[in-house]
Structures are given as C-alpha cells and as structure tokens.
Amino acid sequence: MDSDSSIAAQFLDEFAASVNAKDFAAHMALISEQVSIKGLPGFDAIGYEEWARQCKHEFDEGILDHVDYNGLVLREHDAGRIVFATVETVRASDASVNTMGLEMEIAREEDGHWRMIRQRLLDEEEIGSLQLAAD
C-alpha cells in the first residue's frame, strides 16, 4: 500500500474509531471547517455547522451503534490532498443497517493535520465499480 493509501486508511480508522467511541471532539477534529457534504437526500450540500449539529445529536442520543469502512480505492492525490472511495456501513442502535458508497477528499491543513474537506455519496453504478475495484 503506498503512502497516500496508508494515510487514507489511517484516516478512515480514526474516523470510524471516533464515531464508535461517540467521541465528538475527536470526530470533529477530523472535519475541516470548510467541509462540503453532497448527495444527502433533501440537501444540496451541508457544511461544518450542520455536520457538527447532526453528529452531536446522534452521539448524545445513542443513535449510532457502529460504523465501519470496507475497501479503499484511491482516485486522486497530490502532496496535500487525497481523494478516495470506500463503502461505509452504519449500524444504528435500533439494529437497522445502512450501507453506502462514499467518495471522500481529505487535505493536510495548515496545522499539518489531515481533515475531510469533501464527502459525496456515490450512486449505484459508482458503488458497483467501487466494489469490483476494492476486491
């Protein structure tokens, strides 16, 4: 695994660990204040404040039970930016499970930390090609 893939894999590990521990501060430390999340039903895009509000609610109310990521396909990268795709599986406390393909972009910010600056939900066709590429 090359270094960019290693950075992305470590980011996903930390991202999942922060959610699974319900550690709001650790989770938000992985999110850029310039983040843009696209593809959520009913929204053009959401930003940092909306993400923070939703996470705080889900963590405080115990809505999420567990999240994990399967596969990592590097799509673009340069010295301070990595774009990759993965499949996220979220198990809620009511035992419901939601699996979705995601494209994430992380960037090394001025303080040297890698943070998510963009996330996009993938459509069915993209998810199918991702699963083939990740196998």
PDB file of C-alpha atoms in Angstrom:
ATOM      1  CA  MET A   1       0.000   0.000   0.000  1.00  0.00           C
ATOM      2  CA  ASP A   2       1.524   3.339  -0.982  1.00  0.00           C
ATOM      3  CA  SER A   3       1.799   6.223   1.441  1.00  0.00           C
ATOM      4  CA  ASP A   4      -1.305   8.056   0.170  1.00  0.00           C
ATOM      5  CA  SER A   5      -3.361   4.872   0.569  1.00  0.00           C
ATOM      6  CA  SER A   6      -1.862   4.425   4.033  1.00  0.00           C
ATOM      7  CA  ILE A   7      -2.794   7.983   5.004  1.00  0.00           C
ATOM      8  CA  ALA A   8      -6.350   7.465   3.723  1.00  0.00           C
ATOM      9  CA  ALA A   9      -6.668   4.100   5.517  1.00  0.00           C
ATOM     10  CA  GLN A  10      -5.391   5.609   8.773  1.00  0.00           C
ATOM     11  CA  PHE A  11      -7.842   8.497   8.355  1.00  0.00           C
ATOM     12  CA  LEU A  12     -10.748   6.050   7.936  1.00  0.00           C
ATOM     13  CA  ASP A  13      -9.602   4.085  11.006  1.00  0.00           C
ATOM     14  CA  GLU A  14      -9.544   7.274  13.094  1.00  0.00           C
ATOM     15  CA  PHE A  15     -12.850   8.444  11.621  1.00  0.00           C
ATOM     16  CA  ALA A  16     -14.579   5.149  12.495  1.00  0.00           C
ATOM     17  CA  ALA A  17     -12.943   4.993  15.942  1.00  0.00           C
ATOM     18  CA  SER A  18     -14.187   8.492  16.807  1.00  0.00           C
ATOM     19  CA  VAL A  19     -17.752   7.592  15.802  1.00  0.00           C
ATOM     20  CA  ASN A  20     -17.699   4.202  17.532  1.00  0.00           C
ATOM     21  CA  ALA A  21     -16.385   5.799  20.746  1.00  0.00           C
ATOM     22  CA  LYS A  22     -19.005   8.586  20.439  1.00  0.00           C
ATOM     23  CA  ASP A  23     -16.066  10.993  20.854  1.00  0.00           C
ATOM     24  CA  PHE A  24     -17.485  14.208  19.453  1.00  0.00           C
ATOM     25  CA  ALA A  25     -14.295  16.273  19.905  1.00  0.00           C
ATOM     26  CA  ALA A  26     -12.084  13.644  18.241  1.00  0.00           C
ATOM     27  CA  HIS A  27     -14.567  13.251  15.398  1.00  0.00           C
ATOM     28  CA  MET A  28     -14.908  16.963  14.712  1.00  0.00           C
ATOM     29  CA  ALA A  29     -11.101  17.309  14.804  1.00  0.00           C
ATOM     30  CA  LEU A  30     -11.132  15.184  11.611  1.00  0.00           C
ATOM     31  CA  ILE A  31     -13.548  17.534   9.821  1.00  0.00           C
ATOM     32  CA  SER A  32     -12.382  20.720   8.091  1.00  0.00           C
ATOM     33  CA  GLU A  33     -14.350  23.870   8.816  1.00  0.00           C
ATOM     34  CA  GLN A  34     -14.587  24.194   5.004  1.00  0.00           C
ATOM     35  CA  VAL A  35     -16.205  20.747   4.586  1.00  0.00           C
ATOM     36  CA  SER A  36     -18.919  20.178   1.997  1.00  0.00           C
ATOM     37  CA  ILE A  37     -21.089  17.053   2.115  1.00  0.00           C
ATOM     38  CA  LYS A  38     -23.064  16.305  -1.062  1.00  0.00           C
ATOM     39  CA  GLY A  39     -25.599  13.704  -2.044  1.00  0.00           C
ATOM     40  CA  LEU A  40     -27.719  13.631   1.111  1.00  0.00           C
ATOM     41  CA  PRO A  41     -31.405  13.315   0.262  1.00  0.00           C
ATOM     42  CA  GLY A  42     -33.162  16.642   0.682  1.00  0.00           C
ATOM     43  CA  PHE A  43     -29.988  18.772   0.758  1.00  0.00           C
ATOM     44  CA  ASP A  44     -27.797  20.332  -1.930  1.00  0.00           C
ATOM     45  CA  ALA A  45     -24.885  20.292   0.481  1.00  0.00           C
ATOM     46  CA  ILE A  46     -24.222  20.606   4.172  1.00  0.00           C
ATOM     47  CA  GLY A  47     -21.278  22.248   5.865  1.00  0.00           C
ATOM     48  CA  TYR A  48     -19.373  22.085   9.124  1.00  0.00           C
ATOM     49  CA  GLU A  49     -22.073  23.522  11.410  1.00  0.00           C
ATOM     50  CA  GLU A  50     -24.765  21.162  10.106  1.00  0.00           C
ATOM     51  CA  TRP A  51     -22.381  18.184  10.360  1.00  0.00           C
ATOM     52  CA  ALA A  52     -21.493  19.147  13.941  1.00  0.00           C
ATOM     53  CA  ARG A  53     -25.148  19.532  14.950  1.00  0.00           C
ATOM     54  CA  GLN A  54     -26.118  16.163  13.446  1.00  0.00           C
ATOM     55  CA  CYS A  55     -23.150  14.313  14.982  1.00  0.00           C
ATOM     56  CA  LYS A  56     -23.741  15.842  18.408  1.00  0.00           C
ATOM     57  CA  HIS A  57     -27.379  14.752  18.270  1.00  0.00           C
ATOM     58  CA  GLU A  58     -26.548  11.215  17.080  1.00  0.00           C
ATOM     59  CA  PHE A  59     -23.779  10.761  19.662  1.00  0.00           C
ATOM     60  CA  ASP A  60     -25.750  12.240  22.582  1.00  0.00           C
ATOM     61  CA  GLU A  61     -28.888  10.249  21.775  1.00  0.00           C
ATOM     62  CA  GLY A  62     -27.001   6.998  21.137  1.00  0.00           C
ATOM     63  CA  ILE A  63     -28.491   6.688  17.649  1.00  0.00           C
ATOM     64  CA  LEU A  64     -25.366   5.160  16.092  1.00  0.00           C
ATOM     65  CA  ASP A  65     -24.125   1.796  17.289  1.00  0.00           C
ATOM     66  CA  HIS A  66     -21.192   1.125  14.959  1.00  0.00           C
ATOM     67  CA  VAL A  67     -19.616   2.306  11.703  1.00  0.00           C
ATOM     68  CA  ASP A  68     -17.010   0.619   9.552  1.00  0.00           C
ATOM     69  CA  TYR A  69     -15.441   1.033   6.138  1.00  0.00           C
ATOM     70  CA  ASN A  70     -14.762  -1.671   3.579  1.00  0.00           C
ATOM     71  CA  GLY A  71     -12.333  -1.173   0.751  1.00  0.00           C
ATOM     72  CA  LEU A  72     -10.401   1.881  -0.273  1.00  0.00           C
ATOM     73  CA  VAL A  73      -9.909   2.954  -3.862  1.00  0.00           C
ATOM     74  CA  LEU A  74      -7.512   5.840  -4.390  1.00  0.00           C
ATOM     75  CA  ARG A  75      -8.915   8.187  -7.030  1.00  0.00           C
ATOM     76  CA  GLU A  76      -6.707  11.308  -6.993  1.00  0.00           C
ATOM     77  CA  HIS A  77      -3.821  12.546  -4.919  1.00  0.00           C
ATOM     78  CA  ASP A  78      -1.131  15.158  -4.719  1.00  0.00           C
ATOM     79  CA  ALA A  79       1.161  16.424  -1.970  1.00  0.00           C
ATOM     80  CA  GLY A  80      -1.571  17.759   0.306  1.00  0.00           C
ATOM     81  CA  ARG A  81      -4.804  16.205  -0.915  1.00  0.00           C
ATOM     82  CA  ILE A  82      -6.178  12.678  -1.299  1.00  0.00           C
ATOM     83  CA  VAL A  83      -9.468  11.643  -2.904  1.00  0.00           C
ATOM     84  CA  PHE A  84     -10.621   8.079  -2.297  1.00  0.00           C
ATOM     85  CA  ALA A  85     -13.758   5.966  -2.344  1.00  0.00           C
ATOM     86  CA  THR A  86     -14.954   3.456   0.214  1.00  0.00           C
ATOM     87  CA  VAL A  87     -18.073   1.634   1.351  1.00  0.00           C
ATOM     88  CA  GLU A  88     -19.477   2.744   4.709  1.00  0.00           C
ATOM     89  CA  THR A  89     -21.717   0.515   6.806  1.00  0.00           C
ATOM     90  CA  VAL A  90     -23.591   2.156   9.672  1.00  0.00           C
ATOM     91  CA  ARG A  91     -25.452   0.093  12.243  1.00  0.00           C
ATOM     92  CA  ALA A  92     -27.928   2.113  14.272  1.00  0.00           C
ATOM     93  CA  SER A  93     -28.939   1.379  17.855  1.00  0.00           C
ATOM     94  CA  ASP A  94     -32.336   0.182  16.560  1.00  0.00           C
ATOM     95  CA  ALA A  95     -30.432  -2.583  14.649  1.00  0.00           C
ATOM     96  CA  SER A  96     -31.068  -1.021  11.234  1.00  0.00           C
ATOM     97  CA  VAL A  97     -28.117  -1.107   8.839  1.00  0.00           C
ATOM     98  CA  ASN A  98     -27.321   1.380   6.101  1.00  0.00           C
ATOM     99  CA  THR A  99     -24.545   0.715   3.581  1.00  0.00           C
ATOM    100  CA  MET A 100     -23.450   3.418   1.151  1.00  0.00           C
ATOM    101  CA  GLY A 101     -20.587   4.199  -1.146  1.00  0.00           C
ATOM    102  CA  LEU A 102     -18.705   7.379  -0.359  1.00  0.00           C
ATOM    103  CA  GLU A 103     -16.092   9.473  -2.030  1.00  0.00           C
ATOM    104  CA  MET A 104     -14.024  11.409   0.494  1.00  0.00           C
ATOM    105  CA  GLU A 105     -11.459  14.100  -0.012  1.00  0.00           C
ATOM    106  CA  ILE A 106      -9.001  14.790   2.763  1.00  0.00           C
ATOM    107  CA  ALA A 107      -6.439  17.566   2.845  1.00  0.00           C
ATOM    108  CA  ARG A 108      -3.478  18.390   5.021  1.00  0.00           C
ATOM    109  CA  GLU A 109      -4.431  21.725   6.563  1.00  0.00           C
ATOM    110  CA  GLU A 110      -2.052  24.467   7.696  1.00  0.00           C
ATOM    111  CA  ASP A 111      -1.628  22.876  11.144  1.00  0.00           C
ATOM    112  CA  GLY A 112      -0.376  19.654   9.496  1.00  0.00           C
ATOM    113  CA  HIS A 113      -3.481  17.581  10.311  1.00  0.00           C
ATOM    114  CA  TRP A 114      -5.428  15.650   7.686  1.00  0.00           C
ATOM    115  CA  ARG A 115      -9.121  16.581   7.669  1.00  0.00           C
ATOM    116  CA  MET A 116     -12.071  15.739   5.483  1.00  0.00           C
ATOM    117  CA  ILE A 117     -12.905  18.654   3.198  1.00  0.00           C
ATOM    118  CA  ARG A 118     -15.460  16.917   0.982  1.00  0.00           C
ATOM    119  CA  GLN A 119     -17.693  13.882   1.044  1.00  0.00           C
ATOM    120  CA  ARG A 120     -20.068  12.710  -1.662  1.00  0.00           C
ATOM    121  CA  LEU A 121     -22.485   9.806  -1.681  1.00  0.00           C
ATOM    122  CA  LEU A 122     -21.916   7.562  -4.688  1.00  0.00           C
ATOM    123  CA  ASP A 123     -24.706   6.419  -6.981  1.00  0.00           C
ATOM    124  CA  GLU A 124     -25.467   2.719  -7.612  1.00  0.00           C
ATOM    125  CA  GLU A 125     -23.237   2.489 -10.700  1.00  0.00           C
ATOM    126  CA  GLU A 126     -20.286   4.031  -8.871  1.00  0.00           C
ATOM    127  CA  ILE A 127     -20.811   1.700  -5.901  1.00  0.00           C
ATOM    128  CA  GLY A 128     -20.760  -1.338  -8.215  1.00  0.00           C
ATOM    129  CA  SER A 129     -17.483  -0.285  -9.816  1.00  0.00           C
ATOM    130  CA  LEU A 130     -16.029   0.522  -6.392  1.00  0.00           C
ATOM    131  CA  GLN A 131     -16.804  -2.942  -5.035  1.00  0.00           C
ATOM    132  CA  LEU A 132     -15.168  -4.564  -8.051  1.00  0.00           C
ATOM    133  CA  ALA A 133     -12.084  -2.371  -7.714  1.00  0.00           C
ATOM    134  CA  ALA A 134     -11.822  -2.892  -3.951  1.00  0.00           C
ATOM    135  CA  ASP A 135     -11.940  -6.729  -4.123  1.00  0.00           C
TER     136      ASP A 135
END
